[in-house]
PDB file of C-alpha atoms in Angstrom:
ATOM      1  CA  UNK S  14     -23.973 -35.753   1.097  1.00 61.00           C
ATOM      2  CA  UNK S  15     -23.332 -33.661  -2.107  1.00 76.00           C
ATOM      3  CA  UNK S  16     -20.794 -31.634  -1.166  1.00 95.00           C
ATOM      4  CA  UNK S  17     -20.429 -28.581  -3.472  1.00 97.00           C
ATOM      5  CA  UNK S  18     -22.641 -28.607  -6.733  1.00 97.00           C
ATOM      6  CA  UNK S  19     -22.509 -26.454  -9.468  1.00 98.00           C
ATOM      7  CA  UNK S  20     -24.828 -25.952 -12.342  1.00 97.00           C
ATOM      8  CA  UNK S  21     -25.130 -26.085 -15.543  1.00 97.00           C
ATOM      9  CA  UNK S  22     -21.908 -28.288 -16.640  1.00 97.00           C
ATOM     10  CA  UNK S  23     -22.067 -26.628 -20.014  1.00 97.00           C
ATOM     11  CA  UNK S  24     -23.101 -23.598 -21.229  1.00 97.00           C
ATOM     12  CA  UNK S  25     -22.223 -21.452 -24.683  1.00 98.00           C
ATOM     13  CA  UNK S  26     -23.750 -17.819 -24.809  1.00 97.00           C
ATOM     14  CA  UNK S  27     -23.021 -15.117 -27.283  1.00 98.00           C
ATOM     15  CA  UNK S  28     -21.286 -11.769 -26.403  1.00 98.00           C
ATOM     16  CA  UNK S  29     -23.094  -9.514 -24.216  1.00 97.00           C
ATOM     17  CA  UNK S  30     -25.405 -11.909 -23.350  1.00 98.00           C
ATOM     18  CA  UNK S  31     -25.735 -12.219 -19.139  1.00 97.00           C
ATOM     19  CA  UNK S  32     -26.014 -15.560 -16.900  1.00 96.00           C
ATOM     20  CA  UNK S  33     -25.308 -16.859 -13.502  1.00 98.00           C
ATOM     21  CA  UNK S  34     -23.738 -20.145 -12.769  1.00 98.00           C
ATOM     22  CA  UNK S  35     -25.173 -21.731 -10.026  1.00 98.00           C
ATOM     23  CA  UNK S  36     -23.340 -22.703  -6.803  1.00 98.00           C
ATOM     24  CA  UNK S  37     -25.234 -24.515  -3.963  1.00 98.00           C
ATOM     25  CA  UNK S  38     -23.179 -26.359  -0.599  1.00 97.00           C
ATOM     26  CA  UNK S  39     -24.570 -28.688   1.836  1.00 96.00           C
ATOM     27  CA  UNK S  40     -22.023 -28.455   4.183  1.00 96.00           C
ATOM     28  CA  UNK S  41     -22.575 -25.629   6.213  1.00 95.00           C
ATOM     29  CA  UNK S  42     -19.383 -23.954   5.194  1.00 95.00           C
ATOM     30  CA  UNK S  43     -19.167 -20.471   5.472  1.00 94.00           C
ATOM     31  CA  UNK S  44     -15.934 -19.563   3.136  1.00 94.00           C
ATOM     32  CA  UNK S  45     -17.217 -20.117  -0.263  1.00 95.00           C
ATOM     33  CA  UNK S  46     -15.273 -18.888  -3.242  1.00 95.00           C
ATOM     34  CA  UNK S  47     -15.048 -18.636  -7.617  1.00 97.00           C
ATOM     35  CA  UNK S  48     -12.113 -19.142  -9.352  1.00 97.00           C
ATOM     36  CA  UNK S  49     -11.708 -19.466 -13.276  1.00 97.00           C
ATOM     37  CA  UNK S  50      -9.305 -21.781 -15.088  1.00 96.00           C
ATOM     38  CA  UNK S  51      -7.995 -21.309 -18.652  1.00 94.00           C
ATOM     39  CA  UNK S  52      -5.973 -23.874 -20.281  1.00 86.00           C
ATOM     40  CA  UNK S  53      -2.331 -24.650 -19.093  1.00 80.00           C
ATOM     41  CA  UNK S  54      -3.234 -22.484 -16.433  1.00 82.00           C
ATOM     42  CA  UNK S  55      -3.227 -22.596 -12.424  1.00 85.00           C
ATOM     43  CA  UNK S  56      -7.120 -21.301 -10.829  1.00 91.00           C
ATOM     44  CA  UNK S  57      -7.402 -17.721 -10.743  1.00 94.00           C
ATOM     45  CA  UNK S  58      -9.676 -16.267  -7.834  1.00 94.00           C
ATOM     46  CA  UNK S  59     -12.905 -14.007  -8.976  1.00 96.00           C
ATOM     47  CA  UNK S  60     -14.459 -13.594  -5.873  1.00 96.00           C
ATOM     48  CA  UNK S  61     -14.997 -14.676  -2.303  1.00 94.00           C
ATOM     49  CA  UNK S  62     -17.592 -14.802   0.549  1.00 94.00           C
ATOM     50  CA  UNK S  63     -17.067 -15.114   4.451  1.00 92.00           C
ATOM     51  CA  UNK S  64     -20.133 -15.523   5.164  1.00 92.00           C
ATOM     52  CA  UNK S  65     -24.038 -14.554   4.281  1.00 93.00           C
ATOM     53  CA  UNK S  66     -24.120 -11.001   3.409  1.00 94.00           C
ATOM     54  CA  UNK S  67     -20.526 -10.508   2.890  1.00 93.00           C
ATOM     55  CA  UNK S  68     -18.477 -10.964  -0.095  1.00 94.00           C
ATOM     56  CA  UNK S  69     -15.129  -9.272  -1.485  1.00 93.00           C
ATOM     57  CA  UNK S  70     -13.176  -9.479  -4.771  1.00 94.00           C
ATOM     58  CA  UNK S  71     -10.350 -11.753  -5.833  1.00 92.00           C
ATOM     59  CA  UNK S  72      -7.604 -11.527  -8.535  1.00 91.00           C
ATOM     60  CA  UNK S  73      -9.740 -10.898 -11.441  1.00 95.00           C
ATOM     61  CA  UNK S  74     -13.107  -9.736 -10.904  1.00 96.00           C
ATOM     62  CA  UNK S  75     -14.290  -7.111 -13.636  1.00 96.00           C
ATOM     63  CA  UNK S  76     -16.897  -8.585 -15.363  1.00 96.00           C
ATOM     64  CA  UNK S  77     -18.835 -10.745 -12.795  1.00 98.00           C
ATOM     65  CA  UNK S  78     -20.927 -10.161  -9.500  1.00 97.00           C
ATOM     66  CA  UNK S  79     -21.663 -12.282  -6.928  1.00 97.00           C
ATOM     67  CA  UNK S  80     -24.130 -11.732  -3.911  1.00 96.00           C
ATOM     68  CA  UNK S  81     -24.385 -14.374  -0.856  1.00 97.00           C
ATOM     69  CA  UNK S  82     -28.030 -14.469   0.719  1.00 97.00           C
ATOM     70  CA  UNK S  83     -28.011 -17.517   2.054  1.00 97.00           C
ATOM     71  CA  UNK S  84     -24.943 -20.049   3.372  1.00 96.00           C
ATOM     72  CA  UNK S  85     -25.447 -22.386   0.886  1.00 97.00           C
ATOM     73  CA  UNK S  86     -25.541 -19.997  -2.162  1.00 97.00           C
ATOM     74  CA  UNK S  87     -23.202 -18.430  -3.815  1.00 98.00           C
ATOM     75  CA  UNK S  88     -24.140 -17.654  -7.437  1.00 98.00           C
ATOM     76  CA  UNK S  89     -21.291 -16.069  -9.862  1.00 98.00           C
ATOM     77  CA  UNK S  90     -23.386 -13.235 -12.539  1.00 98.00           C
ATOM     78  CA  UNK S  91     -21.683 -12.639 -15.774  1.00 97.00           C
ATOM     79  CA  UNK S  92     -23.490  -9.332 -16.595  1.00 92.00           C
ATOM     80  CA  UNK S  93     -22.495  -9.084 -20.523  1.00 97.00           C
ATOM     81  CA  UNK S  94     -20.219 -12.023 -21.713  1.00 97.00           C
ATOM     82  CA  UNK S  95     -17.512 -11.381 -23.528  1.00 97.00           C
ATOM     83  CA  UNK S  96     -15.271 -14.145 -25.137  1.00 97.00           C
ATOM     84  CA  UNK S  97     -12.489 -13.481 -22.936  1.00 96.00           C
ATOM     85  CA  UNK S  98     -14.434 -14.754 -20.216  1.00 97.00           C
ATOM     86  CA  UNK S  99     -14.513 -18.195 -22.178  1.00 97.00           C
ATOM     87  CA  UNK S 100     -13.512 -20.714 -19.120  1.00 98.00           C
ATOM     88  CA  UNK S 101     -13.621 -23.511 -16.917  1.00 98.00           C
ATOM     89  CA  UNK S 102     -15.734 -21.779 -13.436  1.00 98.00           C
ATOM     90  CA  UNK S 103     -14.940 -23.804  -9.914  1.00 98.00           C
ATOM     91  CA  UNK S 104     -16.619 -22.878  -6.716  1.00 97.00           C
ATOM     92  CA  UNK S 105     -14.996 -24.144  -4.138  1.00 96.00           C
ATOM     93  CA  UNK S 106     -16.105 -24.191   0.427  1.00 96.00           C
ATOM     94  CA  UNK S 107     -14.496 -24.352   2.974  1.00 93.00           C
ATOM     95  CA  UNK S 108     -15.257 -24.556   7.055  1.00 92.00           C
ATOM     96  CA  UNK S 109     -12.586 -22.296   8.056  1.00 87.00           C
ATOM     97  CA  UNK S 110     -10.656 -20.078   5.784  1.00 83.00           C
ATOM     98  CA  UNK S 111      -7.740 -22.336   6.181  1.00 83.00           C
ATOM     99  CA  UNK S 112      -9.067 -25.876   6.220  1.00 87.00           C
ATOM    100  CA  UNK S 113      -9.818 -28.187   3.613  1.00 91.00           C
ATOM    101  CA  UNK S 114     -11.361 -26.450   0.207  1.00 93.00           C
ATOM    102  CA  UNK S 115     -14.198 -28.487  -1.566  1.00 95.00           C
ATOM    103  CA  UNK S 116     -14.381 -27.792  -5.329  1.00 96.00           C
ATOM    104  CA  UNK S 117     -17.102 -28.501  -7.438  1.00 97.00           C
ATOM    105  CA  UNK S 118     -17.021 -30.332 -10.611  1.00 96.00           C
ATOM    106  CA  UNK S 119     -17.347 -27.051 -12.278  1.00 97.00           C
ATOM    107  CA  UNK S 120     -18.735 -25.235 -15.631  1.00 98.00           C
ATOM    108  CA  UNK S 121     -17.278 -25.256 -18.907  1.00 97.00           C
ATOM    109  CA  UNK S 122     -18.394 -21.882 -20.596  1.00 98.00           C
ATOM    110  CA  UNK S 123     -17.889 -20.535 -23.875  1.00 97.00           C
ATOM    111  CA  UNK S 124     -18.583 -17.243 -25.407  1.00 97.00           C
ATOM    112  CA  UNK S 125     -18.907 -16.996 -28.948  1.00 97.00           C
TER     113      UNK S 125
ATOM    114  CA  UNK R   3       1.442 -14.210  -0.946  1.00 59.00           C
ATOM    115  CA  UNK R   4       4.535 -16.355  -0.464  1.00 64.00           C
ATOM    116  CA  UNK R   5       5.287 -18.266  -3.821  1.00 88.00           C
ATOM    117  CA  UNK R   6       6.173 -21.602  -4.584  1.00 94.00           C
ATOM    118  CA  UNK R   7       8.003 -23.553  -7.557  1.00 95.00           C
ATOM    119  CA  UNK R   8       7.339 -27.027  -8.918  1.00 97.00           C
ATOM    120  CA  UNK R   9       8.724 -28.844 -11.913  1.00 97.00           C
ATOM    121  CA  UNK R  10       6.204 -29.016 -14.618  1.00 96.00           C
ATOM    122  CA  UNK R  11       5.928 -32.308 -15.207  1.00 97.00           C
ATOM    123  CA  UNK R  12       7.210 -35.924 -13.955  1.00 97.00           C
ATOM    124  CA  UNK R  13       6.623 -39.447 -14.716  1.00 97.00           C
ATOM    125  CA  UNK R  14       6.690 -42.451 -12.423  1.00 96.00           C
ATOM    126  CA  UNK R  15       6.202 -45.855 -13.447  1.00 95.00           C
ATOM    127  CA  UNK R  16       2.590 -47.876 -11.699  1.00 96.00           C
ATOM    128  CA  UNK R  17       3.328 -49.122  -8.495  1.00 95.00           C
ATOM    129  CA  UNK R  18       6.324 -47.290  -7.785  1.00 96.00           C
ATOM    130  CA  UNK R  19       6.700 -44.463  -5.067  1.00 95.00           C
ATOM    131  CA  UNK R  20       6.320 -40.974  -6.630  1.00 97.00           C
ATOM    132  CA  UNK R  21       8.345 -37.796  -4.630  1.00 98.00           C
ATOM    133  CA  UNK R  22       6.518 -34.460  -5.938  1.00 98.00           C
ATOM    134  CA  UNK R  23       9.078 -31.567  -4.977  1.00 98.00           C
ATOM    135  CA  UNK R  24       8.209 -27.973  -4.035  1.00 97.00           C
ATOM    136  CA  UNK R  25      10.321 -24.806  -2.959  1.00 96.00           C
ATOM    137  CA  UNK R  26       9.003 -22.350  -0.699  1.00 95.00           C
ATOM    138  CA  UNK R  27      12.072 -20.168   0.284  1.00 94.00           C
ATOM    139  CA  UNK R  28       9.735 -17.314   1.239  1.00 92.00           C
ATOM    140  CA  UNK R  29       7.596 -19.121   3.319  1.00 93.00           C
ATOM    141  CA  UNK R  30       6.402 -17.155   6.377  1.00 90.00           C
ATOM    142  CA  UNK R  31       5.507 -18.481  10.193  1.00 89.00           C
ATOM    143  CA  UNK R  32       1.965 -18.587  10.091  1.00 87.00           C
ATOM    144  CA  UNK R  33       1.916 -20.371   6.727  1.00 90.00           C
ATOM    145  CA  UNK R  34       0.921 -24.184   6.073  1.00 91.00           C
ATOM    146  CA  UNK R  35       1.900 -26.308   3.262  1.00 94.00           C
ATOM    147  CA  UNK R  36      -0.823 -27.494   1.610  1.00 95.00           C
ATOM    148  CA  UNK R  37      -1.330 -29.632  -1.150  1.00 97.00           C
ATOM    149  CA  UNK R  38      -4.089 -30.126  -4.106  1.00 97.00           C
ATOM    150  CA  UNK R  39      -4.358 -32.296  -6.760  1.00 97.00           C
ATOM    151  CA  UNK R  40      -5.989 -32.158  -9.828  1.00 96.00           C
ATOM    152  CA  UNK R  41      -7.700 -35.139 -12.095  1.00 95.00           C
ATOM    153  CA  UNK R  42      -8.271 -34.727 -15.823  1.00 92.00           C
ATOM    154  CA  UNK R  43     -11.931 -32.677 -16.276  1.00 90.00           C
ATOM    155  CA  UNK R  44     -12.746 -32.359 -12.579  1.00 93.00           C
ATOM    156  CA  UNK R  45     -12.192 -29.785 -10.023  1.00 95.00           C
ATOM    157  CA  UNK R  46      -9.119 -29.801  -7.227  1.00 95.00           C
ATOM    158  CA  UNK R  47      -9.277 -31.541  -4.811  1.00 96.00           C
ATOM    159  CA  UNK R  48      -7.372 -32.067  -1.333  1.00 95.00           C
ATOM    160  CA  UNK R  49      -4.589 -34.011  -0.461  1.00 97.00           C
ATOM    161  CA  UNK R  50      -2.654 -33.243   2.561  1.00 96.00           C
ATOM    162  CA  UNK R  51      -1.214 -30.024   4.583  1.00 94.00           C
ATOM    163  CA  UNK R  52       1.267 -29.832   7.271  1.00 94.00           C
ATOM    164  CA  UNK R  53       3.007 -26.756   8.997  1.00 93.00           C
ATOM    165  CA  UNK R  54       6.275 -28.231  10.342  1.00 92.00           C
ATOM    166  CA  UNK R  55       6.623 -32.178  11.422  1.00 89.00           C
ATOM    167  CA  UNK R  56       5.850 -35.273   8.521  1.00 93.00           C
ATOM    168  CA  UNK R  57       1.952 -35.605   8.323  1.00 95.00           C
ATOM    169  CA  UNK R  58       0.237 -39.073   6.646  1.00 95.00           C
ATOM    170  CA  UNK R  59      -3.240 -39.979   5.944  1.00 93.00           C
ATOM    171  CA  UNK R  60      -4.420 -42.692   3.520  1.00 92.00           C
ATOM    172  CA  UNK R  61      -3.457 -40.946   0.178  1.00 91.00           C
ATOM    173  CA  UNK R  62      -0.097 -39.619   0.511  1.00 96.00           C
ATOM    174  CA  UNK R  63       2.532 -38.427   2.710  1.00 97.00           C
ATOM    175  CA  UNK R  64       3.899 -35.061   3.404  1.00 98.00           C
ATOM    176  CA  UNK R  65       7.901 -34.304   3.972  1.00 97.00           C
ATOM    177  CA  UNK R  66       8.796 -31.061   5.028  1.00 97.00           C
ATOM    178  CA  UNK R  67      12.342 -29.781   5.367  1.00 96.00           C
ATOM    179  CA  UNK R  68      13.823 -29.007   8.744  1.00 95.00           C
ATOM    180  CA  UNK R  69      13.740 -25.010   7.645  1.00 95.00           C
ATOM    181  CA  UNK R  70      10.546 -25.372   5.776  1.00 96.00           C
ATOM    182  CA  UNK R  71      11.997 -23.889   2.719  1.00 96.00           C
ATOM    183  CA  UNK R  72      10.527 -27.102   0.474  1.00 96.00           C
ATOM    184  CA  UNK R  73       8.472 -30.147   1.030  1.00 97.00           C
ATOM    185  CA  UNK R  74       7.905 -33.120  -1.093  1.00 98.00           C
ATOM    186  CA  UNK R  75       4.502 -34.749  -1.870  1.00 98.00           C
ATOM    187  CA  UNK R  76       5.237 -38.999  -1.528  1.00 98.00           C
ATOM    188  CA  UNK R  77       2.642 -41.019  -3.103  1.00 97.00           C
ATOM    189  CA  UNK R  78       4.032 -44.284  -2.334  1.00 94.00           C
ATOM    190  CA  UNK R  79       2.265 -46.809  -4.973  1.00 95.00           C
ATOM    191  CA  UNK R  80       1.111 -44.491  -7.735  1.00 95.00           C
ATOM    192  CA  UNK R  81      -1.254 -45.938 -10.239  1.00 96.00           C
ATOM    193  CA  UNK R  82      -2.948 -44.396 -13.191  1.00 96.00           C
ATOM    194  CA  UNK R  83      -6.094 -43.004 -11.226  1.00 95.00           C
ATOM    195  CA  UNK R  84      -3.123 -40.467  -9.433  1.00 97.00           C
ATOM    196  CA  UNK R  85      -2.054 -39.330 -13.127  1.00 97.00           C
ATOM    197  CA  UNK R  86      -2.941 -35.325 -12.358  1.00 97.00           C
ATOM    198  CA  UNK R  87      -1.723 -31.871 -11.678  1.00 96.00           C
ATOM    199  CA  UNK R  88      -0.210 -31.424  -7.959  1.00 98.00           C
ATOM    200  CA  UNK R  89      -0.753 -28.458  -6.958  1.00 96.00           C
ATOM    201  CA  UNK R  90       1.318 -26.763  -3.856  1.00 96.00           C
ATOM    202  CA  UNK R  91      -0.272 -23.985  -2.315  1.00 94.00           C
ATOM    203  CA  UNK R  92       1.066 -21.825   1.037  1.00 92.00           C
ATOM    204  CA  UNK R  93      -2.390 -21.117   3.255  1.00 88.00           C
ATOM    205  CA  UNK R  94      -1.777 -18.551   6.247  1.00 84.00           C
ATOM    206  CA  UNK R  95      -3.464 -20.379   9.347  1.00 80.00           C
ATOM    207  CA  UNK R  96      -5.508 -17.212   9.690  1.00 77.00           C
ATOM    208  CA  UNK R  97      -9.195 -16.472  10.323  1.00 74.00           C
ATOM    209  CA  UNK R  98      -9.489 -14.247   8.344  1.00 75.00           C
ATOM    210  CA  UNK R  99     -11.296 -13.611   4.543  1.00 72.00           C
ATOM    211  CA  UNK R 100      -7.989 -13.569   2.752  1.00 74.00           C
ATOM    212  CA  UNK R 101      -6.556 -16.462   3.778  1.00 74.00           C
ATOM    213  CA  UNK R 102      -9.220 -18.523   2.464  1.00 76.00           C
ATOM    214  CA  UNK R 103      -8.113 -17.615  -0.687  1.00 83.00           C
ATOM    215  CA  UNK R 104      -6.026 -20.382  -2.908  1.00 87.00           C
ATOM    216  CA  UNK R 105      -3.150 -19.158  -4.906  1.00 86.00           C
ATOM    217  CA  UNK R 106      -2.567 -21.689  -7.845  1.00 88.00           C
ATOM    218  CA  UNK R 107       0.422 -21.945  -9.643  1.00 86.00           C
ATOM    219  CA  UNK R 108       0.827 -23.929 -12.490  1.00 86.00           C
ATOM    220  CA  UNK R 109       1.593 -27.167 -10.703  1.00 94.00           C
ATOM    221  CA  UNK R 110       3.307 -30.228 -11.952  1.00 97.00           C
ATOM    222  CA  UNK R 111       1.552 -32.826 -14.139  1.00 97.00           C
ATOM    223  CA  UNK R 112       2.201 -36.340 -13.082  1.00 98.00           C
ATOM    224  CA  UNK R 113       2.225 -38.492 -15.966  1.00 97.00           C
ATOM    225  CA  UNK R 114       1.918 -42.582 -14.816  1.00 97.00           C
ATOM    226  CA  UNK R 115       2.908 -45.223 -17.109  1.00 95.00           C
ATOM    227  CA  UNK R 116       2.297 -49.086 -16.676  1.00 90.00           C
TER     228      UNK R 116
END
């Protein structure tokens, strides 16, 4: 069982370049969610799903989209990276919005 | 969202019980006490949550205060693998979108020594 996996681990782009990191559960959850972590800092929600086909923003989401086609998907899209957005990225799933969260190992992305 | 206050940082010796404190004075009804913890380079990950009465399960214990203004995290034998960032976090047993969401403060970093 892998639980939540994100991918890649690593990544460095330059500014204005555009990715999307990866985030894949085998769990069935529906609440899946992307939160950001800068250093000495708590996680900081981007953007949440409740389901397939439904997804709203969290506490700082200018600069990314997300989309949710399938249950296990849930891919974060950095349209033009800026070095602001330099950051740890979690995704994190849950059963029921208020049971257990699993978080992913996450991806440590740098913008130069 | 109802906030909560930990100390930054504590230390506790290997083997000896560790008592994590957090205030929730604002706490509402519908909200649960939940707990997250996390390891150096990894993501969070869960601990424990309780609403009202003393929960246990086999990695830690959860005290909550009669008016559920504060709780304390007990890790009764801590040893270096529980050296991480605690975080406490107030989840509204609601199903609904928003309460999925996980407010993260800046927790408190639990530094074990041998």
């Amino acid at each position: 069982n892998a639980g939540v996996t994100q991918t890649p681990k690593f990544q460095v782009l330059k500014t204005g370049q555009s990715m999307t990191l990866q985030c894949a559960q085998d769990m069935n959850h529906e609440y899946m969610s992307w939160y950001r972590q800068d250093p000495g800092m708590g996680l900081r929600l981007i953007h949440y799903s409740v389901g397939a086909g439904i997804t709203d923003q969290g506490e700082v989401p200018n600069g990314y989209n997300v989309s949710r086609s399938t249950t296990e998907d849930f891919p974060l899209r950095l349209l033009s990276a800026a070095p602001s957005q330099t950051s740890v990225y979690f995704c994190a799933s849950s059963y029921r919005p208020y049971t257990e969260a699993f978080f992913g190992q996450g991806t440590r992305l740098t913008v130069v | 969202d109802a906030k909560t206050t930990q100390p930054n940082s504590m230390e506790s010796n290997e083997e000896e019980p560790v008592h994590l404190p957090c205030n929730h004075s604002t706490i509402s009804g519908t909200d649960y006490i939940h707990w997250y913890r996390q390891l150096p380079s990894q993501g969070p990950e869960y601990v424990i949550h309780g609403l009202t009465s003393n929960v246990n399960n086999r990695m830690a214990s959860l005290a909550i205060a009669e008016d559920r203004k504060s709780s304390t995290l007990i890790l009764h034998r801590a040893t270096l693998r529980d050296a991480a960032v605690y975080y406490c976090i107030l989840r509204p047993h609601l199903n609904t979108g928003t309460a999925s969401k996980l407010t993260f403060g800046t927790g408190t970093r639990l530094q074990v020594t041998l």
